Amino acid sequence: MPPKTKFSREDIVNAAFELTREKGIEKITARDIAETGCMSTRPMFNYFYSIDKLRGAVLEIAKELFDEYIEDGLKYSVPFLGFMSEYIQFAKDEPMLYKALFISKVDEKKPSTIAAMEQSKAALRKSLMRTYKMDADTADCYFRDMWLVVNSLATLIVTDSNPYADWQINAILTEFSLSLCMAAKNIKGFANGNYDRDAILSELVARKHMANARAEIKAKRTKINDIPAIIAGEPSDKAFLYIHGKMGYKEEAYNFAQYACPQGYQVIAIDLPEHGDRKNSKEKLLPWMAAPEIKRTYELLSERYSSISVCAVSIGAWFSMLALQDKKIDKAMFISPIVDMEKLICTMMEWAGVTEDELAERVKIPTDFGETLNWNYLSWVRKNSYKWDKPTDIIYGGKDNMTPRETIERFSKSCATTLTVMEKGEHWFHTPEQMKVLNRWMKANVQGGIYDN
């Protein structure tokens, strides 16, 4: 009777898996695996009649680990952004496994990059349609093009050819995503490729001068209170503090800086928690964390600048009002500001069909439109009101689905503000027409004039 095998199938596969993690799957041989486990090659062939079969078992485990990353990404408040983030994170954490799964040629039957793409696309299609208000064909086109960029960046990472810092990768993904969203919404026939390319390119060339203007702005990267920041413009005694909104990042301030800097301002922008260079920060995008950061940033800036103004976007405006309501602000410029967070949360509860009693009992309830309702957040909002009486200019989109028209009008009358309404505008100003209006508004108001819409 032959002796019992000392090593189990699981022992052998795990040894091969760890060796693949270290050296790559092409380098794996029966001898290499035997040496790691101090065994002969015979136990392997008791379970696997060829090294290819063993490699196949390793790839199955690698795919399971990859799927775990993707599943974590799908739990993000915006699942598609989570998918992109976790796809690249897998390439960073497990470069050899990524290459084994998607680049190496050792097994023609292994999962392909295209198969992985199709699987993820199917999982994210409904989320994309809901989040970006796209039809199925446009969502598939958007996913395909974004995935090509994500896969290219991941390949650069695992082949040690990546020249980009994390903030640059985030900027690339955000800018490309914005470009695709703009194209999908504004170019008829974009999803099926049936549009006038020459006409579109001509329009892009006509706007090149704006990009050149931005490139001429003197700027530097720094940290303020250990928070990643940028300072744009020549040294001055007056400054604009720029606070981005949700899914934004500090580099957005460059567009504003092209109008503020020529007027003698320096523009200072920081990344809010979980955004930009702080994507994985321990701090969260919560008012009791974000507002104190903005307040501390202001206090540090007040030691250097004699005049401080603020330009803020969406939820960034709300955070700014919470933080700076008792500070000296010479001028405020708000873009699609959230001015009544309690009302917004209650509206989201109505969208989700959630009652206050249900939310109080469950505390956190995910929704199918990408937000998680949070009882503690709502309770904090109700206990922490604010009073804003600073000279403020507001631009608001007539189709803003976050803040009702009557709410923004009531707020604008409660303090010394001017309210500009772009009737065709949305909460997110992003189309060429919307950006044209926004830029004119910024230019006029930073110069101290009144924008005539």
GROMACS .gro file of C-alpha atoms in nm:
model
  453
    1MET     CA    1   0.000   0.000   0.000
    2PRO     CA    2   0.158   0.335  -0.106
    3PRO     CA    3   0.229   0.592   0.166
    4LYS     CA    4  -0.019   0.874   0.215
    5THR     CA    5   0.067   1.200   0.044
    6LYS     CA    6   0.211   1.444   0.297
    7PHE     CA    7   0.103   1.757   0.114
    8SER     CA    8  -0.257   1.834   0.024
    9ARG     CA    9  -0.377   1.983  -0.302
   10GLU     CA   10  -0.449   2.307  -0.114
   11ASP     CA   11  -0.090   2.319   0.020
   12ILE     CA   12   0.050   2.286  -0.329
   13VAL     CA   13  -0.183   2.547  -0.483
   14ASN     CA   14  -0.111   2.794  -0.202
   15ALA     CA   15   0.264   2.747  -0.246
   16ALA     CA   16   0.230   2.805  -0.619
   17PHE     CA   17   0.006   3.109  -0.558
   18GLU     CA   18   0.257   3.275  -0.323
   19LEU     CA   19   0.539   3.204  -0.566
   20THR     CA   20   0.335   3.359  -0.846
   21ARG     CA   21   0.281   3.668  -0.633
   22GLU     CA   22   0.657   3.700  -0.590
   23LYS     CA   23   0.805   3.594  -0.924
   24GLY     CA   24   0.524   3.581  -1.178
   25ILE     CA   25   0.343   3.286  -1.325
   26GLU     CA   26   0.581   3.234  -1.620
   27LYS     CA   27   0.865   3.152  -1.381
   28ILE     CA   28   0.673   2.883  -1.195
   29THR     CA   29   0.801   2.530  -1.242
   30ALA     CA   30   0.748   2.209  -1.049
   31ARG     CA   31   1.102   2.235  -0.911
   32ASP     CA   32   1.050   2.594  -0.788
   33ILE     CA   33   0.730   2.501  -0.608
   34ALA     CA   34   0.883   2.187  -0.459
   35GLU     CA   35   1.169   2.392  -0.315
   36THR     CA   36   0.936   2.639  -0.144
   37GLY     CA   37   0.755   2.357   0.033
   38CYS     CA   38   1.058   2.132   0.089
   39MET     CA   39   0.885   1.855  -0.105
   40SER     CA   40   0.956   1.644  -0.406
   41THR     CA   41   0.777   1.707  -0.732
   42ARG     CA   42   0.581   1.380  -0.698
   43PRO     CA   43   0.302   1.519  -0.471
   44MET     CA   44   0.224   1.781  -0.730
   45PHE     CA   45   0.170   1.530  -1.003
   46ASN     CA   46  -0.052   1.325  -0.774
   47TYR     CA   47  -0.300   1.613  -0.806
   48PHE     CA   48  -0.201   1.785  -1.132
   49TYR     CA   49  -0.090   1.588  -1.436
   50SER     CA   50   0.075   1.900  -1.583
   51ILE     CA   51   0.216   2.232  -1.463
   52ASP     CA   52  -0.047   2.406  -1.678
   53LYS     CA   53  -0.322   2.251  -1.467
   54LEU     CA   54  -0.153   2.385  -1.152
   55ARG     CA   55  -0.121   2.728  -1.309
   56GLY     CA   56  -0.490   2.716  -1.389
   57ALA     CA   57  -0.569   2.654  -1.022
   58VAL     CA   58  -0.349   2.952  -0.926
   59LEU     CA   59  -0.531   3.173  -1.175
   60GLU     CA   60  -0.864   3.076  -1.022
   61ILE     CA   61  -0.747   3.203  -0.681
   62ALA     CA   62  -0.603   3.517  -0.838
   63LYS     CA   63  -0.934   3.585  -1.012
   64GLU     CA   64  -1.120   3.539  -0.682
   65LEU     CA   65  -0.893   3.799  -0.520
   66PHE     CA   66  -0.941   4.037  -0.813
   67ASP     CA   67  -1.318   3.994  -0.785
   68GLU     CA   68  -1.299   4.087  -0.415
   69TYR     CA   69  -1.135   4.417  -0.508
   70ILE     CA   70  -1.403   4.487  -0.768
   71GLU     CA   71  -1.680   4.395  -0.523
   72ASP     CA   72  -1.532   4.644  -0.274
   73GLY     CA   73  -1.535   4.906  -0.549
   74LEU     CA   74  -1.901   4.843  -0.624
   75LYS     CA   75  -1.982   4.932  -0.261
   76TYR     CA   76  -1.860   5.290  -0.310
   77SER     CA   77  -2.128   5.560  -0.307
   78VAL     CA   78  -2.056   5.598  -0.680
   79PRO     CA   79  -1.993   5.236  -0.790
   80PHE     CA   80  -1.821   5.315  -1.119
   81LEU     CA   81  -1.565   5.540  -0.949
   82GLY     CA   82  -1.511   5.262  -0.697
   83PHE     CA   83  -1.456   5.014  -0.980
   84MET     CA   84  -1.186   5.234  -1.136
   85SER     CA   85  -1.016   5.295  -0.803
   86GLU     CA   86  -1.009   4.930  -0.696
   87TYR     CA   87  -0.903   4.806  -1.042
   88ILE     CA   88  -0.594   5.026  -1.024
   89GLN     CA   89  -0.540   4.942  -0.657
   90PHE     CA   90  -0.528   4.570  -0.744
   91ALA     CA   91  -0.259   4.644  -1.003
   92LYS     CA   92  -0.060   4.835  -0.738
   93ASP     CA   93  -0.101   4.572  -0.465
   94GLU     CA   94  -0.069   4.260  -0.680
   95PRO     CA   95   0.132   4.341  -0.995
   96MET     CA   96   0.238   3.979  -1.059
   97LEU     CA   97  -0.116   3.850  -1.017
   98TYR     CA   98  -0.248   4.123  -1.248
   99LYS     CA   99   0.005   4.023  -1.513
  100ALA     CA  100  -0.079   3.656  -1.463
  101LEU     CA  101  -0.449   3.724  -1.512
  102PHE     CA  102  -0.448   3.977  -1.791
  103ILE     CA  103  -0.110   3.999  -1.963
  104SER     CA  104   0.078   3.668  -1.958
  105LYS     CA  105   0.037   3.403  -2.231
  106VAL     CA  106   0.085   3.097  -2.014
  107ASP     CA  107  -0.275   2.980  -2.039
  108GLU     CA  108  -0.496   3.056  -2.338
  109LYS     CA  109  -0.802   2.951  -2.135
  110LYS     CA  110  -0.739   3.198  -1.853
  111PRO     CA  111  -0.975   3.495  -1.794
  112SER     CA  112  -0.909   3.762  -2.056
  113THR     CA  113  -0.909   4.137  -2.003
  114ILE     CA  114  -1.201   4.167  -2.243
  115ALA     CA  115  -1.399   3.904  -2.052
  116ALA     CA  116  -1.328   4.090  -1.728
  117MET     CA  117  -1.436   4.414  -1.893
  118GLU     CA  118  -1.763   4.266  -2.017
  119GLN     CA  119  -1.838   4.117  -1.675
  120SER     CA  120  -1.780   4.452  -1.500
  121LYS     CA  121  -1.973   4.644  -1.765
  122ALA     CA  122  -2.281   4.429  -1.709
  123ALA     CA  123  -2.256   4.486  -1.334
  124LEU     CA  124  -2.222   4.864  -1.367
  125ARG     CA  125  -2.457   4.943  -1.656
  126LYS     CA  126  -2.760   5.030  -1.443
  127SER     CA  127  -2.552   5.236  -1.202
  128LEU     CA  128  -2.403   5.438  -1.488
  129MET     CA  129  -2.746   5.494  -1.644
  130ARG     CA  130  -2.882   5.616  -1.312
  131THR     CA  131  -2.584   5.828  -1.202
  132TYR     CA  132  -2.509   5.998  -1.533
  133LYS     CA  133  -2.863   5.993  -1.680
  134MET     CA  134  -2.755   5.784  -1.982
  135ASP     CA  135  -2.931   5.526  -2.191
  136ALA     CA  136  -2.788   5.171  -2.205
  137ASP     CA  137  -2.591   5.221  -2.529
  138THR     CA  138  -2.430   5.542  -2.403
  139ALA     CA  139  -2.349   5.383  -2.066
  140ASP     CA  140  -2.178   5.090  -2.243
  141CYS     CA  141  -1.980   5.330  -2.463
  142TYR     CA  142  -1.878   5.538  -2.161
  143PHE     CA  143  -1.771   5.229  -1.967
  144ARG     CA  144  -1.572   5.086  -2.260
  145ASP     CA  145  -1.376   5.407  -2.314
  146MET     CA  146  -1.310   5.465  -1.944
  147TRP     CA  147  -1.207   5.103  -1.899
  148LEU     CA  148  -0.951   5.137  -2.178
  149VAL     CA  149  -0.788   5.421  -1.985
  150VAL     CA  150  -0.804   5.237  -1.652
  151ASN     CA  151  -0.659   4.920  -1.805
  152SER     CA  152  -0.380   5.120  -1.972
  153LEU     CA  153  -0.286   5.286  -1.642
  154ALA     CA  154  -0.292   4.951  -1.462
  155THR     CA  155  -0.067   4.800  -1.729
  156LEU     CA  156   0.181   5.087  -1.689
  157ILE     CA  157   0.182   5.024  -1.315
  158VAL     CA  158   0.250   4.648  -1.330
  159THR     CA  159   0.522   4.688  -1.596
  160ASP     CA  160   0.707   4.950  -1.386
  161SER     CA  161   0.646   5.206  -1.661
  162ASN     CA  162   0.407   5.438  -1.474
  163PRO     CA  163   0.535   5.798  -1.462
  164TYR     CA  164   0.228   5.935  -1.283
  165ALA     CA  165   0.172   6.017  -0.916
  166ASP     CA  166  -0.158   5.922  -0.753
  167TRP     CA  167  -0.295   6.276  -0.787
  168GLN     CA  168  -0.209   6.272  -1.158
  169ILE     CA  169  -0.386   5.938  -1.208
  170ASN     CA  170  -0.693   6.077  -1.029
  171ALA     CA  171  -0.680   6.387  -1.249
  172ILE     CA  172  -0.648   6.179  -1.567
  173LEU     CA  173  -0.947   5.964  -1.474
  174THR     CA  174  -1.158   6.260  -1.364
  175GLU     CA  175  -1.077   6.471  -1.668
  176PHE     CA  176  -1.137   6.183  -1.910
  177SER     CA  177  -1.462   6.095  -1.734
  178LEU     CA  178  -1.578   6.456  -1.754
  179SER     CA  179  -1.487   6.470  -2.122
  180LEU     CA  180  -1.683   6.154  -2.196
  181CYS     CA  181  -1.985   6.278  -2.000
  182MET     CA  182  -1.976   6.608  -2.184
  183ALA     CA  183  -1.940   6.433  -2.520
  184ALA     CA  184  -2.218   6.186  -2.444
  185LYS     CA  185  -2.458   6.460  -2.337
  186ASN     CA  186  -2.372   6.721  -2.599
  187ILE     CA  187  -2.267   6.536  -2.916
  188LYS     CA  188  -2.560   6.374  -3.089
  189GLY     CA  189  -2.470   6.025  -3.209
  190PHE     CA  190  -2.162   6.001  -2.985
  191ALA     CA  191  -2.245   5.653  -2.849
  192ASN     CA  192  -2.262   5.496  -3.198
  193GLY     CA  193  -1.991   5.711  -3.354
  194ASN     CA  194  -2.235   5.886  -3.587
  195TYR     CA  195  -2.135   6.253  -3.549
  196ASP     CA  196  -1.940   6.527  -3.733
  197ARG     CA  197  -1.584   6.487  -3.606
  198ASP     CA  198  -1.449   6.782  -3.805
  199ALA     CA  199  -1.702   7.022  -3.656
  200ILE     CA  200  -1.630   6.903  -3.303
  201LEU     CA  201  -1.252   6.932  -3.352
  202SER     CA  202  -1.292   7.284  -3.489
  203GLU     CA  203  -1.475   7.386  -3.172
  204LEU     CA  204  -1.200   7.235  -2.957
  205VAL     CA  205  -0.932   7.427  -3.147
  206ALA     CA  206  -1.127   7.750  -3.097
  207ARG     CA  207  -1.111   7.695  -2.719
  208LYS     CA  208  -0.739   7.623  -2.711
  209HIS     CA  209  -0.658   7.978  -2.604
  210MET     CA  210  -0.827   7.910  -2.268
  211ALA     CA  211  -0.600   7.615  -2.202
  212ASN     CA  212  -0.300   7.831  -2.288
  213ALA     CA  213  -0.417   8.095  -2.041
  214ARG     CA  214  -0.434   7.836  -1.764
  215ALA     CA  215  -0.085   7.711  -1.846
  216GLU     CA  216   0.053   8.060  -1.791
  217ILE     CA  217  -0.070   8.079  -1.430
  218LYS     CA  218   0.211   8.054  -1.181
  219ALA     CA  219   0.124   7.780  -0.932
  220LYS     CA  220   0.287   7.553  -0.678
  221ARG     CA  221   0.188   7.246  -0.482
  222THR     CA  222   0.219   7.255  -0.108
  223LYS     CA  223   0.050   7.141   0.214
  224ILE     CA  224  -0.154   7.351   0.453
  225ASN     CA  225  -0.202   7.196   0.796
  226ASP     CA  226  -0.077   6.874   0.631
  227ILE     CA  227  -0.357   6.892   0.370
  228PRO     CA  228  -0.255   6.878   0.001
  229ALA     CA  229  -0.301   7.223  -0.152
  230ILE     CA  230  -0.214   7.444  -0.447
  231ILE     CA  231  -0.134   7.815  -0.449
  232ALA     CA  232  -0.186   7.991  -0.782
  233GLY     CA  233  -0.083   8.344  -0.876
  234GLU     CA  234   0.184   8.596  -0.788
  235PRO     CA  235   0.247   8.687  -0.422
  236SER     CA  236  -0.026   8.917  -0.293
  237ASP     CA  237  -0.189   9.040   0.026
  238LYS     CA  238  -0.532   8.923  -0.087
  239ALA     CA  239  -0.647   8.569  -0.152
  240PHE     CA  240  -0.937   8.353  -0.262
  241LEU     CA  241  -0.984   8.024  -0.078
  242TYR     CA  242  -1.132   7.775  -0.326
  243ILE     CA  243  -1.334   7.480  -0.192
  244HIS     CA  244  -1.441   7.214  -0.442
  245GLY     CA  245  -1.755   7.001  -0.425
  246LYS     CA  246  -1.823   6.629  -0.402
  247MET     CA  247  -1.622   6.426  -0.656
  248GLY     CA  248  -1.405   6.736  -0.716
  249TYR     CA  249  -1.043   6.811  -0.638
  250LYS     CA  250  -0.822   7.112  -0.570
  251GLU     CA  251  -0.693   7.138  -0.929
  252GLU     CA  252  -1.038   7.261  -1.034
  253ALA     CA  253  -0.929   7.595  -0.893
  254TYR     CA  254  -0.708   7.657  -1.198
  255ASN     CA  255  -1.014   7.748  -1.403
  256PHE     CA  256  -1.117   8.007  -1.143
  257ALA     CA  257  -0.757   8.126  -1.101
  258GLN     CA  258  -0.735   8.240  -1.463
  259TYR     CA  259  -0.984   8.513  -1.373
  260ALA     CA  260  -0.886   8.584  -1.012
  261CYS     CA  261  -0.508   8.600  -1.047
  262PRO     CA  262  -0.505   8.882  -1.306
  263GLN     CA  263  -0.705   9.085  -1.051
  264GLY     CA  264  -0.422   9.060  -0.800
  265TYR     CA  265  -0.546   8.760  -0.601
  266GLN     CA  266  -0.366   8.444  -0.506
  267VAL     CA  267  -0.594   8.140  -0.523
  268ILE     CA  268  -0.548   7.871  -0.259
  269ALA     CA  269  -0.726   7.538  -0.293
  270ILE     CA  270  -0.723   7.228  -0.073
  271ASP     CA  271  -0.844   6.872  -0.119
  272LEU     CA  272  -1.142   6.782   0.097
  273PRO     CA  273  -1.137   6.444   0.277
  274GLU     CA  274  -1.160   6.138   0.045
  275HIS     CA  275  -1.092   6.354  -0.260
  276GLY     CA  276  -0.797   6.434  -0.483
  277ASP     CA  277  -0.470   6.335  -0.317
  278ARG     CA  278  -0.667   6.235  -0.005
  279LYS     CA  279  -0.877   5.961  -0.163
  280ASN     CA  280  -0.780   5.711   0.107
  281SER     CA  281  -0.767   5.957   0.397
  282LYS     CA  282  -0.878   5.845   0.741
  283GLU     CA  283  -1.086   6.163   0.753
  284LYS     CA  284  -1.426   6.134   0.585
  285LEU     CA  285  -1.634   6.380   0.385
  286LEU     CA  286  -1.848   6.466   0.685
  287PRO     CA  287  -1.933   6.819   0.801
  288TRP     CA  288  -1.784   6.769   1.146
  289MET     CA  289  -1.454   6.681   0.977
  290ALA     CA  290  -1.452   6.898   0.664
  291ALA     CA  291  -1.571   7.226   0.818
  292PRO     CA  292  -1.303   7.236   1.093
  293GLU     CA  293  -1.037   7.174   0.825
  294ILE     CA  294  -1.161   7.472   0.624
  295LYS     CA  295  -1.169   7.684   0.939
  296ARG     CA  296  -0.810   7.594   1.030
  297THR     CA  297  -0.700   7.666   0.673
  298TYR     CA  298  -0.862   8.009   0.690
  299GLU     CA  299  -0.695   8.084   1.024
  300LEU     CA  300  -0.355   8.000   0.884
  301LEU     CA  301  -0.416   8.209   0.572
  302SER     CA  302  -0.534   8.504   0.782
  303GLU     CA  303  -0.184   8.529   0.927
  304ARG     CA  304  -0.048   8.598   0.577
  305TYR     CA  305  -0.324   8.775   0.384
  306SER     CA  306  -0.499   9.097   0.482
  307SER     CA  307  -0.799   9.014   0.263
  308ILE     CA  308  -0.956   8.669   0.223
  309SER     CA  309  -1.246   8.579  -0.003
  310VAL     CA  310  -1.395   8.239  -0.077
  311CYS     CA  311  -1.515   8.061  -0.391
  312ALA     CA  312  -1.691   7.732  -0.324
  313VAL     CA  313  -1.888   7.470  -0.514
  314SER     CA  314  -2.198   7.270  -0.411
  315ILE     CA  315  -2.143   7.096  -0.075
  316GLY     CA  316  -1.812   7.283  -0.050
  317ALA     CA  317  -2.016   7.603  -0.013
  318TRP     CA  318  -2.215   7.451   0.274
  319PHE     CA  319  -1.897   7.336   0.448
  320SER     CA  320  -1.752   7.686   0.398
  321MET     CA  321  -2.055   7.857   0.553
  322LEU     CA  322  -2.040   7.625   0.852
  323ALA     CA  323  -1.669   7.693   0.893
  324LEU     CA  324  -1.647   8.065   0.817
  325GLN     CA  325  -1.978   8.212   0.938
  326ASP     CA  326  -1.801   8.404   1.216
  327LYS     CA  327  -1.490   8.495   1.011
  328LYS     CA  328  -1.410   8.806   0.811
  329ILE     CA  329  -1.481   8.728   0.446
  330ASP     CA  330  -1.447   9.013   0.200
  331LYS     CA  331  -1.634   8.837  -0.079
  332ALA     CA  332  -1.798   8.499  -0.138
  333MET     CA  333  -1.872   8.336  -0.473
  334PHE     CA  334  -2.085   8.021  -0.461
  335ILE     CA  335  -2.145   7.786  -0.754
  336SER     CA  336  -2.459   7.569  -0.717
  337PRO     CA  337  -2.438   7.592  -0.337
  338ILE     CA  338  -2.613   7.354  -0.102
  339VAL     CA  339  -2.783   7.597   0.135
  340ASP     CA  340  -3.035   7.372   0.313
  341MET     CA  341  -2.880   7.034   0.384
  342GLU     CA  342  -3.168   6.914   0.602
  343LYS     CA  343  -3.415   6.971   0.319
  344LEU     CA  344  -3.183   6.795   0.072
  345ILE     CA  345  -3.152   6.489   0.297
  346CYS     CA  346  -3.528   6.476   0.350
  347THR     CA  347  -3.578   6.500  -0.026
  348MET     CA  348  -3.339   6.209  -0.078
  349MET     CA  349  -3.536   6.012   0.179
  350GLU     CA  350  -3.849   6.073  -0.027
  351TRP     CA  351  -3.667   5.961  -0.343
  352ALA     CA  352  -3.566   5.640  -0.165
  353GLY     CA  353  -3.904   5.587   0.002
  354VAL     CA  354  -3.747   5.596   0.349
  355THR     CA  355  -3.925   5.739   0.656
  356GLU     CA  356  -3.753   5.909   0.950
  357ASP     CA  357  -3.850   5.620   1.178
  358GLU     CA  358  -3.690   5.370   0.940
  359LEU     CA  359  -3.371   5.575   0.915
  360ALA     CA  360  -3.353   5.625   1.292
  361GLU     CA  361  -3.387   5.251   1.344
  362ARG     CA  362  -3.141   5.138   1.074
  363VAL     CA  363  -2.905   5.440   1.103
  364LYS     CA  364  -2.757   5.391   0.754
  365ILE     CA  365  -2.954   5.302   0.440
  366PRO     CA  366  -2.787   5.274   0.096
  367THR     CA  367  -2.992   5.403  -0.198
  368ASP     CA  368  -3.004   5.306  -0.563
  369PHE     CA  369  -2.900   5.659  -0.666
  370GLY     CA  370  -2.556   5.629  -0.509
  371GLU     CA  371  -2.602   5.804  -0.173
  372THR     CA  372  -2.618   5.646   0.172
  373LEU     CA  373  -2.876   5.799   0.403
  374ASN     CA  374  -2.733   5.846   0.752
  375TRP     CA  375  -2.938   5.922   1.064
  376ASN     CA  376  -2.634   6.053   1.254
  377TYR     CA  377  -2.559   6.292   0.966
  378LEU     CA  378  -2.918   6.422   0.963
  379SER     CA  379  -2.917   6.462   1.340
  380TRP     CA  380  -2.590   6.657   1.327
  381VAL     CA  381  -2.730   6.887   1.058
  382ARG     CA  382  -3.035   6.966   1.271
  383LYS     CA  383  -2.818   7.051   1.571
  384ASN     CA  384  -2.568   7.266   1.378
  385SER     CA  385  -2.738   7.547   1.192
  386TYR     CA  386  -2.547   7.842   1.048
  387LYS     CA  387  -2.601   8.210   0.974
  388TRP     CA  388  -2.442   8.354   0.660
  389ASP     CA  389  -2.436   8.732   0.616
  390LYS     CA  390  -2.129   8.781   0.394
  391PRO     CA  391  -2.134   8.969   0.060
  392THR     CA  392  -2.209   8.676  -0.170
  393ASP     CA  393  -2.258   8.617  -0.541
  394ILE     CA  394  -2.437   8.297  -0.642
  395ILE     CA  395  -2.477   8.121  -0.975
  396TYR     CA  396  -2.752   7.860  -0.991
  397GLY     CA  397  -2.883   7.629  -1.263
  398GLY     CA  398  -3.254   7.643  -1.334
  399LYS     CA  399  -3.254   7.263  -1.363
  400ASP     CA  400  -3.066   7.205  -1.036
  401ASN     CA  401  -3.216   6.890  -0.880
  402MET     CA  402  -3.035   6.932  -0.547
  403THR     CA  403  -3.166   7.271  -0.437
  404PRO     CA  404  -3.519   7.389  -0.527
  405ARG     CA  405  -3.557   7.732  -0.687
  406GLU     CA  406  -3.757   7.870  -0.395
  407THR     CA  407  -3.487   7.755  -0.150
  408ILE     CA  408  -3.204   7.934  -0.328
  409GLU     CA  409  -3.417   8.248  -0.377
  410ARG     CA  410  -3.510   8.255  -0.008
  411PHE     CA  411  -3.146   8.213   0.090
  412SER     CA  412  -3.031   8.488  -0.147
  413LYS     CA  413  -3.281   8.732   0.006
  414SER     CA  414  -3.166   8.653   0.360
  415CYS     CA  415  -2.820   8.801   0.311
  416ALA     CA  416  -2.645   9.054   0.091
  417THR     CA  417  -2.624   8.845  -0.225
  418THR     CA  418  -2.667   8.862  -0.599
  419LEU     CA  419  -2.828   8.557  -0.760
  420THR     CA  420  -2.759   8.465  -1.122
  421VAL     CA  421  -2.980   8.193  -1.268
  422MET     CA  422  -2.890   8.008  -1.585
  423GLU     CA  423  -3.223   7.857  -1.678
  424LYS     CA  424  -3.064   7.579  -1.885
  425GLY     CA  425  -2.803   7.510  -1.618
  426GLU     CA  426  -2.787   7.202  -1.395
  427HIS     CA  427  -2.639   7.147  -1.050
  428TRP     CA  428  -2.315   7.047  -1.223
  429PHE     CA  429  -2.208   7.311  -1.476
  430HIS     CA  430  -2.030   7.105  -1.741
  431THR     CA  431  -2.167   7.148  -2.095
  432PRO     CA  432  -1.991   7.397  -2.327
  433GLU     CA  433  -2.284   7.638  -2.299
  434GLN     CA  434  -2.296   7.606  -1.920
  435MET     CA  435  -1.920   7.650  -1.885
  436LYS     CA  436  -1.931   7.960  -2.105
  437VAL     CA  437  -2.189   8.119  -1.873
  438LEU     CA  438  -2.003   8.006  -1.561
  439ASN     CA  439  -1.671   8.147  -1.682
  440ARG     CA  440  -1.828   8.481  -1.775
  441TRP     CA  441  -1.993   8.493  -1.434
  442MET     CA  442  -1.664   8.421  -1.256
  443LYS     CA  443  -1.479   8.683  -1.460
  444ALA     CA  444  -1.740   8.953  -1.400
  445ASN     CA  445  -1.780   8.890  -1.028
  446VAL     CA  446  -1.415   8.853  -0.943
  447GLN     CA  447  -1.366   9.195  -1.102
  448GLY     CA  448  -1.634   9.337  -0.877
  449GLY     CA  449  -1.896   9.380  -1.147
  450ILE     CA  450  -2.241   9.230  -1.189
  451TYR     CA  451  -2.290   8.959  -1.448
  452ASP     CA  452  -2.574   9.021  -1.689
  453ASN     CA  453  -2.713   8.684  -1.792
   0.00000   0.00000   0.00000
